XYZ file of C-alpha atoms in Angstrom:
753
model
C -34.301 19.893 -28.014
C -34.980 17.332 -25.349
C -33.294 17.943 -22.033
C -30.658 15.348 -21.133
C -30.301 13.928 -24.650
C -26.836 12.482 -25.107
C -26.511 14.089 -28.538
C -27.746 17.558 -27.626
C -24.282 19.077 -27.878
C -23.910 17.924 -31.494
C -27.271 19.164 -32.767
C -27.955 22.477 -34.467
C -30.873 24.676 -35.441
C -32.759 23.861 -38.685
C -30.964 25.155 -41.728
C -27.604 25.697 -40.022
C -25.954 22.449 -41.254
C -26.688 23.485 -44.881
C -25.201 26.940 -44.396
C -22.075 25.417 -42.713
C -21.759 22.926 -45.561
C -21.857 25.663 -48.217
C -19.306 27.752 -46.264
C -16.804 24.894 -45.937
C -17.229 23.973 -49.618
C -16.455 27.538 -50.664
C -13.334 27.601 -48.477
C -12.205 24.272 -49.849
C -12.759 25.549 -53.377
C -10.614 28.607 -52.713
C -7.908 26.447 -51.071
C -7.969 24.023 -54.028
C -4.556 22.772 -55.147
C -5.647 23.071 -58.789
C -4.898 26.563 -60.197
C -4.911 28.041 -63.714
C -1.745 27.304 -65.668
C -1.585 30.871 -66.939
C -1.003 32.132 -63.386
C 1.987 29.867 -62.953
C 3.291 30.922 -66.351
C 2.878 34.605 -65.585
C 4.458 34.147 -62.158
C 7.413 32.360 -63.734
C 7.794 35.251 -66.172
C 7.687 37.693 -63.287
C 4.452 39.329 -64.440
C 1.949 37.519 -62.223
C -0.310 40.084 -60.509
C -0.616 40.030 -56.732
C -4.246 38.949 -56.919
C -3.120 35.852 -58.777
C -1.222 34.516 -55.735
C -4.025 32.355 -54.438
C -4.155 30.064 -51.408
C -3.333 27.250 -53.775
C -0.011 28.791 -54.877
C 3.265 27.121 -53.833
C 4.259 30.114 -51.699
C 1.069 30.110 -49.673
C 1.002 26.321 -49.540
C 4.480 26.376 -47.971
C 3.434 29.103 -45.567
C 0.302 27.194 -44.589
C 2.313 24.005 -44.119
C 4.844 25.868 -41.935
C 2.073 27.379 -39.819
C 0.334 24.028 -39.389
C 3.638 22.320 -38.577
C 4.424 24.999 -36.039
C 1.066 24.598 -34.373
C 1.485 20.813 -34.267
C 5.013 21.090 -32.863
C 3.913 23.601 -30.242
C 0.996 21.400 -29.237
C 3.260 18.367 -29.038
C 5.852 20.254 -26.993
C 3.158 21.513 -24.669
C 1.587 18.107 -24.357
C 4.869 16.293 -23.620
C 5.682 18.099 -20.375
C 2.035 18.063 -19.470
C 2.103 14.282 -19.618
C 5.166 14.106 -17.388
C 4.540 17.103 -15.185
C 2.351 16.706 -12.108
C -1.240 17.843 -12.351
C -1.926 21.159 -10.663
C -4.583 19.569 -8.483
C -2.290 16.797 -7.244
C -1.152 18.596 -4.145
C 0.520 17.105 -1.086
C -0.339 18.313 2.415
C 1.766 17.405 5.456
C 0.033 18.030 8.772
C 2.615 18.092 11.576
C 1.328 17.345 15.083
C 4.281 17.412 17.451
C 4.945 15.024 20.285
C 1.769 12.924 20.178
C 1.334 9.160 20.285
C -1.142 6.881 18.559
C -3.004 6.422 21.825
C -3.492 10.194 22.088
C -4.552 10.628 18.451
C -7.158 7.867 18.683
C -8.504 9.121 22.016
C -8.630 12.830 21.037
C -12.054 14.474 20.695
C -11.576 15.512 17.045
C -14.356 14.049 14.843
C -12.829 15.307 11.562
C -9.470 13.769 12.388
C -11.007 10.489 13.536
C -12.913 10.202 10.276
C -9.724 10.644 8.281
C -7.781 8.114 10.362
C -10.428 5.485 9.705
C -9.826 5.950 5.962
C -6.038 6.065 6.194
C -3.114 3.704 5.826
C -1.425 3.947 9.212
C 1.919 3.018 10.681
C 4.684 3.916 13.080
C 8.110 5.374 12.384
C 11.338 6.148 14.196
C 11.332 9.198 16.394
C 13.064 11.441 18.902
C 11.380 12.574 22.117
C 9.947 16.065 22.011
C 12.159 18.247 24.173
C 15.282 16.127 23.701
C 18.556 17.739 22.523
C 18.142 16.127 19.083
C 14.414 16.685 18.614
C 14.948 18.622 15.362
C 16.792 15.768 13.625
C 13.605 14.086 12.295
C 12.436 17.320 10.644
C 15.751 17.797 8.840
C 15.664 14.122 7.867
C 12.194 14.406 6.297
C 13.283 17.328 4.126
C 16.529 15.604 3.142
C 15.116 12.125 2.506
C 18.169 10.757 4.297
C 19.180 10.456 7.922
C 20.271 13.940 8.934
C 21.330 15.928 11.977
C 20.554 19.466 13.003
C 24.056 20.118 14.324
C 22.566 21.853 17.371
C 21.118 24.465 15.003
C 17.684 25.671 16.069
C 15.674 26.663 13.002
C 14.830 30.107 14.263
C 12.442 32.453 12.535
C 13.881 33.697 9.292
C 17.569 34.110 10.150
C 17.821 32.015 7.064
C 21.268 32.652 5.649
C 23.282 32.051 8.788
C 21.105 29.244 10.184
C 20.834 27.283 6.937
C 24.563 27.652 6.260
C 25.336 26.208 9.678
C 22.791 23.456 9.145
C 24.297 22.432 5.808
C 27.821 22.538 7.224
C 26.796 20.318 10.135
C 25.389 17.696 7.770
C 28.413 17.804 5.478
C 30.625 17.043 8.462
C 28.266 14.428 9.899
C 28.396 10.726 9.161
C 25.051 10.982 7.345
C 26.233 13.243 4.465
C 22.655 14.478 3.999
C 21.460 17.537 2.076
C 18.847 19.448 4.129
C 16.083 20.808 1.927
C 16.594 18.317 -0.905
C 12.833 17.654 -1.119
C 11.983 21.315 -1.654
C 14.795 21.762 -4.175
C 13.705 18.721 -6.193
C 10.126 20.010 -6.325
C 11.282 23.479 -7.378
C 13.371 21.984 -10.203
C 10.140 20.500 -11.568
C 8.207 23.738 -11.305
C 6.454 22.961 -8.011
C 6.258 25.283 -5.008
C 6.322 24.630 -1.275
C 4.398 26.459 1.401
C 4.410 26.575 5.193
C 1.865 27.713 7.730
C 3.119 27.764 11.303
C 0.241 28.075 13.728
C 1.688 29.942 16.687
C 0.197 31.254 19.921
C -1.113 34.805 20.025
C 1.735 37.253 20.557
C 4.461 34.980 19.207
C 7.180 36.625 17.148
C 8.584 35.688 13.774
C 11.791 34.510 15.443
C 10.151 31.586 17.205
C 11.619 28.152 16.516
C 9.736 26.555 13.615
C 11.036 22.993 13.147
C 8.809 22.249 10.124
C 10.855 24.806 8.170
C 13.272 21.942 7.531
C 10.505 19.956 5.794
C 9.257 22.662 3.416
C 12.450 24.584 2.632
C 14.798 24.267 -0.302
C 18.522 23.759 0.190
C 18.980 27.523 0.344
C 16.279 27.829 3.006
C 13.783 29.407 0.607
C 10.055 28.667 0.926
C 7.713 30.044 -1.734
C 4.778 30.833 0.558
C 5.013 31.346 4.308
C 2.291 32.356 6.718
C 1.596 32.393 10.421
C -1.192 33.007 12.852
C -0.114 36.460 13.940
C -1.524 38.500 10.989
C -4.862 40.185 11.436
C -6.637 37.552 9.379
C -4.564 34.341 9.510
C -7.116 32.339 7.529
C -6.581 34.428 4.393
C -2.881 33.568 4.373
C -3.602 29.943 5.182
C -6.001 29.584 2.265
C -3.635 31.489 -0.008
C -0.687 29.219 0.778
C -2.827 26.138 0.521
C -4.068 27.270 -2.878
C -0.737 28.357 -4.361
C 1.591 25.668 -2.946
C 1.993 22.195 -4.358
C 3.539 20.876 -1.133
C 1.839 22.502 1.825
C 3.123 21.973 5.388
C 1.094 22.969 8.454
C 3.099 23.215 11.674
C 1.302 23.001 15.043
C 4.494 23.021 17.076
C 3.951 25.429 19.937
C 0.248 24.733 20.222
C 1.022 21.152 21.284
C 3.944 21.697 23.624
C 3.457 20.376 27.129
C 5.722 19.727 30.100
C 7.710 16.528 30.522
C 5.467 13.759 31.673
C 5.949 10.170 32.632
C 2.661 8.326 32.185
C 2.918 4.559 31.784
C 3.764 4.487 28.071
C 2.030 4.326 25.745
C -0.979 5.480 27.783
C -2.386 8.824 26.560
C -1.302 11.919 28.429
C -4.332 13.767 29.899
C -2.661 17.091 29.103
C -2.460 16.171 25.412
C -6.123 15.166 25.392
C -6.989 18.627 26.734
C -4.770 20.467 24.222
C -5.736 18.700 20.988
C -9.472 19.625 20.930
C -8.572 23.303 21.307
C -7.022 23.172 17.821
C -10.138 21.707 16.204
C -10.956 24.909 14.290
C -7.518 25.109 12.687
C -7.600 21.443 11.780
C -11.098 21.793 10.364
C -10.118 24.699 8.113
C -7.064 22.878 6.801
C -8.783 19.557 6.232
C -11.885 21.074 4.686
C -9.956 22.132 1.580
C -8.256 18.752 1.069
C -9.617 16.531 -1.687
C -8.199 13.122 -0.763
C -9.381 11.663 -4.073
C -6.654 13.626 -5.863
C -4.461 15.088 -3.124
C -2.091 13.347 -0.750
C -2.549 14.054 2.961
C 0.133 12.934 5.418
C -0.583 13.329 9.125
C 2.473 12.687 11.260
C 4.336 13.448 14.427
C 8.100 13.509 13.794
C 8.655 13.395 17.560
C 7.215 11.137 20.221
C 5.701 12.403 23.497
C 8.122 14.199 25.842
C 8.632 11.447 28.395
C 10.938 12.352 31.240
C 13.091 9.234 30.888
C 14.776 8.050 27.660
C 13.824 4.532 28.730
C 10.156 5.472 28.168
C 9.636 6.126 24.482
C 7.012 5.509 21.833
C 7.010 5.252 18.083
C 5.965 8.319 16.128
C 2.525 7.977 14.459
C 1.965 8.503 10.734
C -1.168 8.248 8.576
C -1.461 8.653 4.781
C -4.710 9.354 2.913
C -4.949 9.897 -0.815
C -4.456 8.286 -4.238
C -2.836 4.883 -3.967
C -3.591 4.451 -0.260
C -6.483 2.645 1.386
C -7.199 1.628 4.987
C -4.453 -0.735 6.103
C -0.900 -0.801 7.404
C 1.807 1.276 5.757
C 4.696 -0.611 4.168
C 8.067 0.386 2.765
C 11.039 -1.235 1.074
C 13.180 0.548 3.688
C 11.689 -1.493 6.519
C 10.039 -4.519 4.858
C 7.880 -4.870 7.972
C 4.125 -4.119 7.768
C 3.185 -1.151 9.922
C 6.756 0.189 10.088
C 8.125 2.996 7.913
C 11.099 5.296 8.205
C 10.930 9.077 8.276
C 13.255 8.970 5.254
C 10.345 7.432 3.281
C 8.172 10.563 3.446
C 10.047 12.624 0.834
C 10.140 9.769 -1.755
C 6.410 9.236 -1.214
C 5.695 12.904 -1.950
C 7.860 12.814 -5.073
C 6.178 9.645 -6.328
C 2.785 11.310 -5.851
C 3.929 14.077 -8.219
C 5.473 11.609 -10.682
C 9.048 12.732 -9.981
C 11.977 10.325 -9.833
C 13.681 10.070 -6.455
C 17.213 11.593 -6.595
C 19.919 9.034 -5.816
C 22.977 11.275 -5.711
C 24.874 13.171 -8.370
C 28.224 13.007 -10.075
C 29.552 15.621 -7.688
C 29.161 13.153 -4.835
C 26.099 14.907 -3.436
C 23.869 12.745 -1.304
C 20.538 11.656 -2.683
C 17.535 10.264 -0.853
C 17.945 6.938 0.902
C 14.251 6.333 1.633
C 11.701 4.463 -0.456
C 8.108 5.380 -1.382
C 5.510 4.046 1.030
C 2.746 1.621 0.120
C 0.035 -0.125 2.088
C -1.173 -3.602 2.916
C -4.786 -4.391 3.716
C -5.521 -5.385 7.284
C -8.493 -6.205 9.461
C -8.447 -3.293 11.913
C -5.493 -1.017 11.079
C -5.898 1.367 14.017
C -6.018 -1.512 16.479
C -3.040 -3.219 14.832
C -0.882 -0.121 14.759
C -1.560 0.600 18.428
C -0.546 -2.983 19.255
C 2.692 -2.454 17.307
C 3.359 0.736 19.249
C 2.715 -0.905 22.624
C 4.976 -3.827 21.761
C 7.697 -1.438 20.666
C 7.588 0.353 24.005
C 8.034 -2.947 25.855
C 10.967 -3.895 23.644
C 12.694 -0.574 24.302
C 12.374 -1.165 28.016
C 13.768 -4.694 27.642
C 16.703 -3.402 25.603
C 17.610 -0.896 28.286
C 17.553 -3.685 30.876
C 19.293 -6.488 29.014
C 21.932 -4.602 27.049
C 24.227 -4.239 30.086
C 23.285 -7.733 31.312
C 24.387 -9.264 28.020
C 27.707 -7.422 27.764
C 28.697 -7.480 31.437
C 27.456 -11.048 31.955
C 29.836 -12.530 29.396
C 32.646 -10.232 30.516
C 32.454 -11.178 34.188
C 32.129 -14.894 33.395
C 35.273 -14.741 31.271
C 37.159 -12.710 33.873
C 36.145 -15.092 36.664
C 37.149 -18.266 34.823
C 40.304 -16.641 33.480
C 41.355 -15.549 36.967
C 40.762 -19.074 38.265
C 42.944 -20.516 35.499
C 45.694 -17.957 36.089
C 45.856 -18.029 39.884
C 44.361 -21.411 40.874
C 45.066 -23.689 37.884
C 44.892 -26.969 39.803
C 41.649 -26.037 41.459
C 40.208 -24.805 38.151
C 41.037 -28.111 36.462
C 39.414 -30.016 39.285
C 36.229 -27.969 38.868
C 36.431 -27.879 35.063
C 32.984 -29.408 34.615
C 31.255 -26.680 36.599
C 33.368 -23.978 34.980
C 32.512 -25.272 31.516
C 28.821 -25.114 32.399
C 29.253 -21.502 33.546
C 31.029 -20.616 30.293
C 28.317 -22.310 28.248
C 25.785 -20.278 30.231
C 27.530 -17.075 29.139
C 27.757 -18.182 25.504
C 24.057 -19.122 25.459
C 22.963 -15.555 26.305
C 22.642 -14.437 22.622
C 20.283 -17.312 21.833
C 18.279 -16.824 25.039
C 17.815 -13.098 24.438
C 16.936 -13.748 20.797
C 14.019 -15.934 21.890
C 12.988 -13.913 24.958
C 10.481 -11.566 23.219
C 8.624 -14.583 21.804
C 7.398 -15.291 25.333
C 6.430 -11.597 25.720
C 7.256 -11.319 29.436
C 5.800 -8.484 31.459
C 6.680 -6.891 34.763
C 10.121 -6.078 36.137
C 11.385 -9.446 37.366
C 9.847 -11.940 34.950
C 12.111 -11.048 31.965
C 15.248 -11.723 34.012
C 13.886 -15.010 35.315
C 12.843 -16.195 31.865
C 16.145 -15.148 30.243
C 18.141 -16.950 32.941
C 15.971 -20.058 32.595
C 16.407 -20.102 28.805
C 20.188 -19.679 29.057
C 20.467 -22.429 31.677
C 18.310 -24.768 29.590
C 20.410 -24.256 26.470
C 23.668 -24.750 28.386
C 22.368 -27.948 30.006
C 21.026 -29.360 26.738
C 24.334 -28.714 24.976
C 26.443 -30.349 27.700
C 24.158 -33.256 28.594
C 26.102 -36.452 27.925
C 28.205 -34.685 25.291
C 32.003 -34.374 24.960
C 33.246 -30.856 25.714
C 33.984 -30.001 22.066
C 30.587 -31.288 20.958
C 28.824 -29.233 23.627
C 30.674 -26.082 22.591
C 30.119 -26.662 18.885
C 26.442 -27.605 19.214
C 25.551 -24.512 21.254
C 27.383 -21.987 19.067
C 26.444 -23.590 15.759
C 22.780 -23.688 16.832
C 22.938 -19.987 17.705
C 24.427 -19.086 14.311
C 21.910 -21.341 12.555
C 18.893 -19.773 14.240
C 20.124 -16.273 13.360
C 20.806 -17.199 9.724
C 17.497 -19.009 9.216
C 15.547 -16.179 10.823
C 17.289 -13.602 8.600
C 16.384 -15.556 5.474
C 12.760 -16.095 6.528
C 11.895 -12.489 7.361
C 13.832 -11.603 10.554
C 10.846 -11.980 12.876
C 13.086 -12.885 15.816
C 15.770 -10.357 14.963
C 13.198 -7.593 14.584
C 12.169 -8.042 18.202
C 15.526 -9.044 19.683
C 16.499 -7.125 22.805
C 20.190 -7.011 21.824
C 19.630 -6.239 18.153
C 18.865 -3.007 16.315
C 16.379 -0.486 17.607
C 13.839 0.609 14.966
C 12.490 3.292 17.283
C 15.713 5.248 16.799
C 15.823 4.410 13.097
C 19.089 2.468 13.200
C 17.740 -0.549 11.334
C 14.334 -2.030 10.632
C 15.240 -5.345 9.035
C 18.089 -7.778 8.581
C 20.881 -8.418 11.078
C 22.046 -5.598 13.329
C 25.672 -5.192 14.330
C 25.069 -6.423 17.875
C 23.834 -9.783 16.639
C 26.098 -9.854 13.584
C 29.291 -9.953 15.654
C 27.959 -12.779 17.805
C 26.699 -14.662 14.715
C 30.115 -14.604 13.013
C 31.920 -15.702 16.181
C 29.375 -18.463 16.872
C 29.502 -19.748 13.275
C 33.304 -19.814 13.091
C 33.997 -21.279 16.524
C 30.999 -23.607 16.703
C 31.539 -25.180 13.290
C 35.278 -25.665 13.830
C 34.636 -27.241 17.231
C 32.302 -29.768 15.602
C 34.782 -30.336 12.773
C 37.496 -30.933 15.366
C 35.332 -33.508 17.097
C 34.710 -35.321 13.797
C 38.412 -35.540 13.019
C 38.725 -32.866 10.301
C 38.600 -35.121 7.210
C 38.374 -33.766 3.660
C 34.610 -34.158 3.484
C 34.241 -32.419 6.845
C 36.417 -29.532 5.681
C 34.337 -28.976 2.543
C 31.078 -29.222 4.473
C 32.511 -26.657 6.861
C 33.271 -24.311 3.963
C 29.746 -24.677 2.557
C 28.181 -23.983 5.957
C 30.292 -20.860 6.517
C 29.466 -19.598 3.023
C 25.719 -19.972 3.664
C 25.950 -18.154 6.985
C 27.929 -15.341 5.382
C 25.333 -15.046 2.606
C 22.504 -14.899 5.154
C 24.318 -12.086 6.970
C 25.216 -9.961 3.968
C 22.614 -10.601 1.255
C 20.686 -7.374 0.506
C 17.221 -8.815 1.099
C 18.124 -11.193 3.938
C 20.623 -10.020 6.531
C 21.163 -6.764 4.610
C 24.385 -6.013 6.494
C 27.070 -5.008 3.994
C 29.759 -4.584 6.645
C 28.691 -7.902 8.160
C 29.004 -9.632 4.787
C 32.512 -8.246 4.290
C 33.457 -9.208 7.847
C 32.044 -12.715 7.436
C 33.966 -13.240 4.173
C 37.212 -12.181 5.848
C 36.692 -14.195 9.039
C 35.372 -17.334 7.358
C 38.118 -17.375 4.705
C 40.799 -17.282 7.405
C 38.939 -19.968 9.357
C 38.520 -22.338 6.420
C 42.057 -21.965 5.088
C 43.521 -22.395 8.577
C 41.493 -25.590 9.036
C 42.872 -26.926 5.751
C 46.489 -25.992 6.595
C 46.406 -27.049 10.219
C 46.837 -23.700 11.922
C 46.274 -19.985 11.196
C 49.078 -18.170 9.371
C 49.658 -14.641 8.164
C 49.111 -15.501 4.482
C 45.577 -16.531 5.359
C 44.905 -12.895 6.244
C 45.844 -11.843 2.696
C 43.407 -14.373 1.276
C 40.774 -13.115 3.716
C 41.246 -9.531 2.522
C 40.785 -10.598 -1.100
C 37.628 -12.527 -0.189
C 36.267 -9.544 1.753
C 36.798 -7.207 -1.223
C 35.126 -9.701 -3.562
C 32.199 -10.163 -1.174
C 31.637 -6.433 -0.817
C 31.638 -5.933 -4.582
C 29.316 -8.895 -5.143
C 26.816 -7.677 -2.539
C 26.626 -4.252 -4.157
C 26.255 -5.748 -7.628
C 23.524 -8.074 -6.386
C 21.535 -5.129 -5.099
C 21.999 -3.101 -8.289
C 20.346 -5.874 -10.307
C 17.004 -4.997 -8.711
C 14.713 -2.031 -9.204
C 16.118 1.270 -7.928
C 12.976 1.746 -5.840
C 13.877 -1.374 -3.813
C 17.616 -0.751 -3.420
C 19.032 -1.111 0.051
C 21.937 1.039 1.198
C 24.183 -1.356 -0.794
C 22.657 -0.155 -4.035
C 22.726 3.481 -2.939
C 26.427 3.236 -2.112
C 27.254 1.411 -5.349
C 25.284 3.948 -7.405
C 27.068 6.831 -5.663
C 30.495 5.310 -6.313
C 29.572 4.537 -9.916
C 28.550 8.136 -10.575
C 30.983 10.041 -8.346
C 33.895 7.602 -8.174
C 36.534 8.082 -5.524
C 34.700 11.070 -4.051
C 31.729 8.949 -3.010
C 33.992 6.165 -1.720
C 35.879 8.684 0.397
C 32.611 10.064 1.768
C 31.411 6.576 2.720
C 34.712 5.828 4.460
C 34.584 9.176 6.263
C 31.013 8.491 7.368
C 31.934 5.126 8.855
C 34.943 6.628 10.619
C 32.825 9.480 11.976
C 30.173 7.037 13.199
C 32.696 5.004 15.193
C 34.322 8.172 16.480
C 30.909 9.350 17.664
C 30.403 6.087 19.587
C 33.796 6.472 21.237
C 32.938 10.061 22.165
C 29.681 9.161 23.914
C 31.047 5.934 25.442
C 34.799 6.272 26.111
C 34.921 2.819 27.732
C 34.798 1.393 24.203
C 38.510 2.133 24.092
C 38.937 -0.608 26.701
C 36.930 -2.958 24.477
C 39.281 -2.245 21.588
C 42.315 -2.856 23.817
C 40.890 -6.176 25.057
C 40.160 -7.157 21.460
C 43.778 -6.449 20.479
C 45.028 -8.484 23.448
C 42.724 -11.363 22.472
C 44.053 -11.324 18.911
C 47.626 -11.486 20.208
C 46.646 -14.272 22.582
C 45.205 -16.328 19.720
C 47.955 -15.699 17.177
C 50.801 -15.985 19.713
C 49.333 -18.140 22.499
C 51.287 -18.694 25.712
C 52.668 -22.144 26.442
C 49.708 -23.377 28.464
C 47.126 -22.335 25.834
C 49.397 -23.342 22.933
C 49.507 -26.927 24.229
C 45.718 -27.108 24.059
C 45.392 -25.431 20.653
C 48.143 -27.633 19.193
C 45.908 -30.682 19.587
C 42.819 -28.650 18.590
C 43.988 -27.005 15.315
C 40.467 -26.653 13.905
C 39.272 -24.821 17.003
C 42.399 -22.665 16.804
C 41.393 -21.702 13.259
C 37.909 -20.730 14.409
C 39.231 -18.568 17.228
C 41.755 -16.843 14.949
C 39.234 -16.216 12.172
C 36.531 -14.809 14.436
C 38.984 -12.553 16.291
C 40.414 -11.189 13.040
C 36.870 -10.688 11.788
C 36.004 -8.675 14.891
C 38.762 -6.215 13.971
C 37.494 -5.892 10.404
C 33.970 -5.322 11.755
C 35.274 -2.310 13.685
C 36.640 -0.831 10.451
C 33.901 -1.494 7.871
C 30.730 -0.975 9.958
C 29.150 2.307 10.989
C 28.974 1.049 14.580
C 31.827 -1.417 14.237
C 32.905 -1.256 17.847
C 29.509 -2.671 18.799
C 29.988 -5.636 16.450
C 33.517 -6.160 17.744
C 32.363 -6.095 21.360
C 29.537 -8.585 20.761
C 31.946 -10.969 19.014
C 34.539 -10.525 21.738
C 32.261 -11.895 24.477
C 31.794 -15.210 22.672
C 35.474 -15.414 21.638
C 36.756 -14.781 25.160
C 34.453 -17.373 26.710
C 35.470 -19.889 24.024
C 39.176 -19.306 24.763
C 38.580 -19.935 28.456
C 36.531 -23.018 27.563
C 39.381 -24.382 25.440
C 41.895 -23.732 28.215
C 39.940 -26.126 30.459
C 40.572 -29.066 28.128
C 42.224 -32.208 29.480
C 45.287 -31.654 27.304
C 46.260 -28.588 29.293
C 49.523 -29.249 31.206
C 49.119 -29.354 34.981
C 52.517 -27.820 35.745
């Protein structure tokens, strides 16, 4: 027999085929279906001898058929779960490196790790600073697949029953309604086990805080295989857990702790560069057993470096190597921005690797996973690109800390100053109305200026303020240059709403980097229109368009064009794959319905509010239905909420309402001055619906503008109710509304007495 012949396994020794052929022929002859008639006759008479019952008899034929059928059924039953169940070799390994940045990972002297990163799909995700009071939240979130809180519960050692019970209770009360340990429970339901190795310093006890417990545990706190570095031979336990677990988590928590530092972010911390190489042996042993051709390896840091100031933060790094991933930037339907993923996307990615459907909530109202499986997009130099994303994110966080107060207080003080001049020096205010209008336009141009500020990418401490002021002044001057007052007001606000709507529809590139919008680093929102901008967009659209309609005379064609424009803006705000702001869509439907009907009828009335409520309910239902038409893997939170209410009914609706109430209550608790914002908003609504004589005289000859002011103010109240951070949306709308009221009060029709 020639070595290497392709047919060598089918050949046989000389003579053997003949012997096999004779054997099979004899068996076939004995199993022949043709039997002597006398045997059947004797058997029917009850006198057939036992030896006459041959393999061809009906009894044995039935028995043989039953045996064969049983074997076939058993094979089919065994093959069916095998086709759906995950392969035993398709493991998932999560390597947790705490409190490191991309700059530190790339600069670390770890050849094995560097080789893996060059073959990985990389990205950044939301984080909490290591050492912060809420540093455990990301770990609970990863295991739950939904934004979760730790409820000030430190995951200590194996005080499992009491600690896990407190952890679950904290998340049931929280606005997130998450289920800690849902990932581990889902894997266990499909016959898969989780394991955890926590690499601790020598002499550490079993009661040390192990945050990665929240990633590997089930809802009860159970983990199938647990090991640490304190046994006599830690490598035996490590290899045992890695071999027996399907999801294997390695926790390097205490080996990477370091004191609070404040290097210029995101520069690497020298202390981290000294610590990381000391763990090379542990990393080498873990990575050596990983087969990335079949197994999924996720390297991540749920927390960012422990900077001393909350104004100095960095994104958390994440890298994925394994089937379905190649070098490039990570992507996710949760973020829809290349290079950005959410920590809620990790659990769905693990489940997809094992071929398990992502849980979306049950009939009992239990929370499912809100994240989406990660993918990748090819790029030129992924490591360079992801570091650039991280550096840009750090600059944006710094700009947000600087310009958030400037935006809110700037509009507030401008309104207070002009309002005081009108109240106490009316004659002098009317004489200087041109300058005061320019100041008010300056305040109302701040949203547009701050939206465009990151495009210029200013550096330093002073340049951002100078550029923002120059942009605001330029927009105010362009709007008022040789334009009637109503045209100037309408052009500026309508342009602001238009830019926001167009950007939302075309990918939210401006909104994603806006210094007054959402903050992806904290995981609030990665795409669409955040509540800060949403409130300003609704106020600008309602007031700006009605001011222009007022200037054009308010004819029938103008009124219908106004309605079409408001409908398009509302769709851009609320559509699942554009603005993706369900509360904003409901708010826009309510505000714009009141505005349009008031323009048609000449002034706002109470019955318009009823119509606005009906439109808001219809808009909310339509937005959820629109999302449900797509694939479940691409649902936004609209689809998740609709699915939960469809399966759990009133229970899920009550949980969503409770979550929104708890979220606003949390904002009031950490910022009590928001109560003053709510009081000012109520006073503004009363001022618009029941204006004093001086303002009523102006609004009487400006009924379209009156409609815009009433609709946007009413919408600000609805935004407080239907949004998770509604007070933020109400406050951002209030600044524009208040400045517009003061602007209207400076009109020539205002009585001088």
